[in-house]
Backbone as numpy.savetxt, mean C-alpha at the origin, in Angstrom:
# Nx Ny Nz CAx CAy CAz Cx Cy Cz
-3.16 -23.85 32.18 -4.00 -22.64 32.35 -3.06 -21.28 32.28
-1.78 -21.38 33.16 -1.06 -20.31 33.17 -0.30 -20.01 31.83
0.01 -21.02 31.10 0.61 -20.99 30.01 -0.18 -20.36 28.78
-1.44 -20.66 28.77 -2.37 -20.25 27.93 -2.54 -18.55 27.96
-2.59 -18.33 29.27 -2.66 -16.93 29.55 -1.48 -16.05 29.01
-0.31 -16.61 29.06 0.83 -16.01 28.71 0.81 -15.75 27.09
0.43 -16.96 26.34 0.30 -16.87 25.03 -0.79 -15.96 24.49
-1.82 -15.94 25.23 -2.78 -14.88 24.82 -2.39 -13.47 25.06
-1.72 -13.24 26.04 -1.26 -11.80 26.34 -0.10 -11.43 25.32
0.75 -12.43 24.99 1.69 -12.15 23.98 1.16 -11.89 22.69
0.19 -12.49 22.20 -0.60 -12.19 21.01 -1.17 -11.00 21.02
-1.73 -10.50 22.12 -2.34 -9.24 22.16 -1.37 -8.01 21.93
-0.11 -8.40 22.74 0.91 -7.37 22.43 1.43 -7.27 21.08
1.59 -8.39 20.44 2.18 -8.36 19.18 1.02 -7.59 18.26
-0.23 -7.81 18.37 -1.24 -7.07 17.54 -1.40 -5.65 17.83
-0.94 -5.38 19.14 -1.09 -3.85 19.49 0.00 -3.07 19.26
1.29 -3.56 18.90 2.53 -2.91 18.94 2.36 -1.92 17.93
3.18 -0.73 18.23 3.16 0.40 17.29 3.87 0.16 16.17
3.54 0.78 14.92 4.37 0.70 13.78 3.92 -0.50 12.99
3.02 -1.37 13.24 2.65 -2.49 12.45 1.29 -2.16 11.74
1.14 -1.18 11.10 0.04 -0.87 10.41 -0.17 -1.84 9.13
-1.38 -1.84 8.47 -1.66 -2.63 7.36 -0.74 -2.50 6.29
-0.19 -1.30 6.19 0.68 -0.96 5.05 2.19 -1.82 5.22
2.42 -2.25 6.42 3.64 -2.94 6.52 3.34 -4.40 6.93
2.35 -4.86 6.75 1.81 -6.19 7.14 2.48 -7.25 6.35
2.69 -7.11 5.17 3.12 -8.07 4.16 4.52 -7.60 3.46
5.08 -8.44 2.67 6.24 -7.91 1.81 5.74 -7.17 0.69
6.54 -6.19 0.04 6.06 -5.40 -0.94 5.78 -6.27 -2.16
6.31 -7.29 -2.45 6.05 -8.12 -3.85 4.77 -8.62 -3.71
4.36 -9.22 -2.51 3.05 -9.96 -2.44 1.86 -9.20 -1.85
1.97 -7.79 -1.66 1.00 -6.97 -1.04 -0.33 -6.88 -1.77
-0.07 -6.99 -3.14 -1.34 -6.76 -4.06 -1.50 -7.97 -4.84
-2.79 -8.38 -5.10 -2.97 -9.64 -5.85 -3.25 -9.06 -7.25
-2.95 -10.06 -8.18 -3.16 -9.77 -9.47 -1.81 -9.66 -10.19
-1.55 -9.08 -11.44 -0.33 -8.93 -12.09 0.05 -7.36 -11.97
1.25 -7.18 -12.11 1.71 -5.82 -11.98 1.61 -5.22 -13.43
0.77 -4.11 -13.46 0.50 -3.49 -14.80 1.44 -2.15 -15.02
1.84 -1.39 -13.99 2.65 -0.37 -14.13 3.35 -0.07 -12.93
4.68 0.46 -13.28 5.62 0.84 -12.32 5.95 2.29 -12.57
5.86 3.20 -11.64 6.36 4.61 -11.79 7.30 4.95 -10.78
8.68 5.13 -11.29 9.71 5.41 -10.39 9.94 6.84 -10.13
10.33 7.20 -8.98 10.66 8.66 -8.68 11.72 8.55 -7.89
12.38 9.98 -7.42 13.54 10.04 -6.73 13.70 9.12 -5.50
12.61 9.10 -4.67 12.72 8.59 -3.36 11.89 7.11 -3.32
11.23 6.71 -4.51 10.45 5.48 -4.42 9.84 5.16 -5.59
8.87 4.21 -5.65 8.00 3.55 -6.65 6.57 3.59 -6.36
5.77 3.82 -7.37 4.47 3.63 -7.33 4.14 2.46 -8.21
3.60 1.27 -7.53 3.26 0.02 -8.37 1.79 -0.26 -8.39
1.30 -0.50 -9.64 -0.20 -0.79 -9.80 -0.32 -2.25 -10.20
-1.24 -2.91 -9.58 -1.52 -4.14 -9.88 -3.04 -4.35 -10.41
-3.36 -5.25 -11.37 -4.81 -5.54 -11.59 -5.17 -7.02 -11.62
-6.22 -7.26 -11.07 -6.86 -8.42 -11.17 -8.07 -8.35 -12.10
-8.90 -9.38 -12.19 -9.99 -9.22 -13.06 -11.01 -8.17 -12.62
-11.49 -7.97 -11.51 -12.20 -7.00 -10.94 -11.74 -5.78 -10.09
-10.42 -5.85 -9.72 -9.71 -5.05 -8.83 -8.59 -4.34 -9.16
-8.12 -3.17 -8.90 -7.02 -2.46 -9.02 -6.47 -2.25 -7.66
-4.94 -2.44 -7.53 -4.53 -2.33 -6.25 -3.22 -1.33 -6.36
-2.72 -0.68 -5.48 -1.63 0.14 -5.52 -0.69 0.17 -4.24
0.64 0.40 -4.42 1.39 0.46 -3.17 2.57 1.41 -3.66
3.04 2.24 -2.71 4.26 2.96 -2.77 5.19 2.37 -1.88
6.46 2.11 -2.53 7.48 1.52 -1.93 8.80 2.51 -1.92
9.29 2.64 -0.80 10.57 3.49 -0.41 11.89 2.91 -1.07
12.52 3.72 -1.59 13.81 3.31 -2.05 15.02 3.18 -0.97
14.61 3.64 0.21 15.37 3.47 1.45 14.60 2.84 2.61
14.39 1.43 2.31 13.66 0.83 3.60 14.32 0.72 4.73
13.71 0.90 5.85 14.17 0.89 7.20 14.13 2.31 7.70
13.99 3.25 6.92 14.03 4.68 7.55 12.55 5.13 7.54
12.00 5.48 8.80 10.66 5.82 8.81 10.42 7.22 8.33
9.53 7.32 7.31 9.38 8.64 6.63 7.80 8.63 6.29
7.32 9.94 5.78 5.97 10.06 5.36 5.80 9.38 4.18
4.97 8.60 3.76 4.50 7.98 2.62 2.83 7.94 2.41
2.58 8.10 1.13 1.11 8.13 0.77 0.97 7.25 -0.44
-0.19 6.57 -0.55 -0.59 6.08 -1.83 -2.18 6.11 -2.00
-2.55 6.48 -3.07 -3.96 6.61 -3.35 -4.22 5.90 -4.73
-5.52 5.34 -4.75 -5.94 4.97 -6.06 -7.58 5.07 -6.32
-8.01 5.50 -7.42 -9.20 5.94 -7.57 -9.82 5.24 -9.04
-10.88 4.63 -8.86 -11.55 4.19 -10.11 -12.53 5.31 -10.65
-12.53 5.36 -11.86 -13.55 6.47 -12.38 -14.85 6.31 -11.87
-15.33 7.49 -11.31 -16.79 7.40 -10.74 -16.79 6.91 -9.32
-15.76 6.57 -8.68 -15.62 6.17 -7.31 -14.96 7.10 -6.36
-15.08 6.63 -5.23 -14.22 7.41 -4.29 -12.66 6.96 -4.30
-11.79 7.74 -3.65 -10.41 7.38 -3.63 -10.21 6.61 -2.45
-9.44 5.49 -2.71 -8.79 4.84 -1.48 -7.30 5.06 -1.19
-7.11 5.35 0.14 -5.85 6.00 0.62 -5.25 5.50 1.77
-3.94 5.46 1.77 -3.17 4.94 2.95 -1.94 5.97 3.15
-1.94 6.49 4.13 -0.74 7.62 4.51 -0.25 7.44 5.90
0.84 7.84 6.00 1.62 7.73 7.59 2.98 7.82 7.33
3.58 7.44 8.69 5.06 7.31 8.63 5.52 5.95 8.72
5.91 5.29 7.51 6.32 3.99 7.33 7.72 3.83 7.14
8.09 2.53 7.36 9.71 2.15 7.13 9.74 1.57 5.88
8.80 1.00 5.05 9.06 0.27 3.79 8.02 0.78 2.90
6.73 0.70 2.91 5.76 0.98 1.89 4.44 1.49 2.45
3.73 2.13 1.76 2.34 2.67 2.08 1.49 1.81 1.14
0.41 1.32 1.71 -0.72 0.53 0.94 -0.47 -0.93 1.53
-1.10 -1.95 0.90 -1.96 -1.79 -0.37 -3.31 -1.22 -0.11
-3.78 -0.45 -1.20 -5.09 0.14 -1.40 -5.60 -0.45 -2.57
-6.93 -0.87 -2.46 -7.61 -1.68 -3.51 -9.02 -0.95 -3.91
-9.48 -0.96 -5.09 -10.70 -0.40 -5.52 -11.37 -1.43 -6.54
-12.64 -1.41 -6.64 -13.36 -2.15 -7.62 -13.21 -1.50 -9.04
-12.65 -2.16 -9.85 -12.24 -1.40 -11.12 -12.63 -2.20 -12.50
-13.77 -3.09 -12.40 -14.09 -3.96 -13.59 -14.51 -2.87 -14.50
-14.06 -2.92 -15.66 -14.30 -1.99 -17.04 -14.22 -0.51 -16.42
-13.27 -0.19 -15.62 -13.17 1.22 -15.32 -11.74 1.69 -15.49
-11.42 2.92 -15.72 -10.12 3.45 -15.78 -9.89 3.58 -14.29
-8.47 3.73 -13.86 -8.05 4.02 -12.60 -6.87 5.18 -12.59
-6.64 5.64 -11.56 -5.57 6.70 -11.43 -5.03 6.50 -10.13
-3.59 6.47 -9.96 -2.89 6.52 -8.74 -1.98 7.47 -8.47
-1.57 7.72 -7.19 -0.80 8.66 -6.90 0.15 8.08 -5.67
1.49 8.39 -5.52 2.17 7.93 -4.39 3.18 8.97 -4.01
3.59 9.07 -2.96 4.61 9.89 -2.34 5.53 9.27 -1.32
6.85 9.61 -1.23 7.68 9.31 -0.29 8.37 10.75 -0.05
8.18 11.17 1.30 8.73 12.28 1.62 8.23 13.38 0.78
8.95 14.42 0.15 8.47 15.37 -0.65 8.20 15.13 -2.14
8.80 13.94 -2.34 8.61 13.46 -3.86 7.37 12.63 -4.20
6.95 12.90 -5.40 5.52 12.24 -5.64 5.68 11.60 -7.16
4.77 10.80 -7.45 4.42 10.27 -8.86 2.97 10.00 -8.95
2.46 10.23 -10.20 1.07 9.92 -10.54 1.18 9.15 -11.89
-0.08 8.55 -12.23 -0.32 7.83 -13.29 -1.23 8.45 -14.25
-2.17 9.36 -13.76 -3.13 9.70 -14.80 -3.98 8.61 -14.87
-5.18 8.75 -15.81 -6.01 7.80 -15.98 -5.47 6.59 -16.78
-5.37 5.32 -16.33 -4.87 4.10 -16.90 -5.78 2.92 -16.88
-5.54 1.93 -17.52 -6.32 0.66 -17.52 -7.60 0.95 -18.20
-7.62 1.82 -19.13 -9.01 1.99 -19.82 -9.33 1.10 -20.95
């Protein structure tokens, strides 16, 4: 009984530890499902867009992993609201996903003061 309480307490601390947001939960390569359709490089990072049959997904990856810095990623399907993830991360912002069956999408990413955008793509 005592051992079970320790395991439960440790699991709770692991889930509540600071800096473990959804944007850093998985590795950058497997964060989005589907195939990579576009990569936009900029001075401090990369904006990556993935597409599956019904969904489009985006992540922003830092070129200097391990350094906590301000990052943002947004994606929007035409006619829908924008999905966004922003904060201070050590590796990447995102993934953010939108329903994009038969719709154009646009994405925007930033690491620090540098940004990248796609314009309308996948039309």
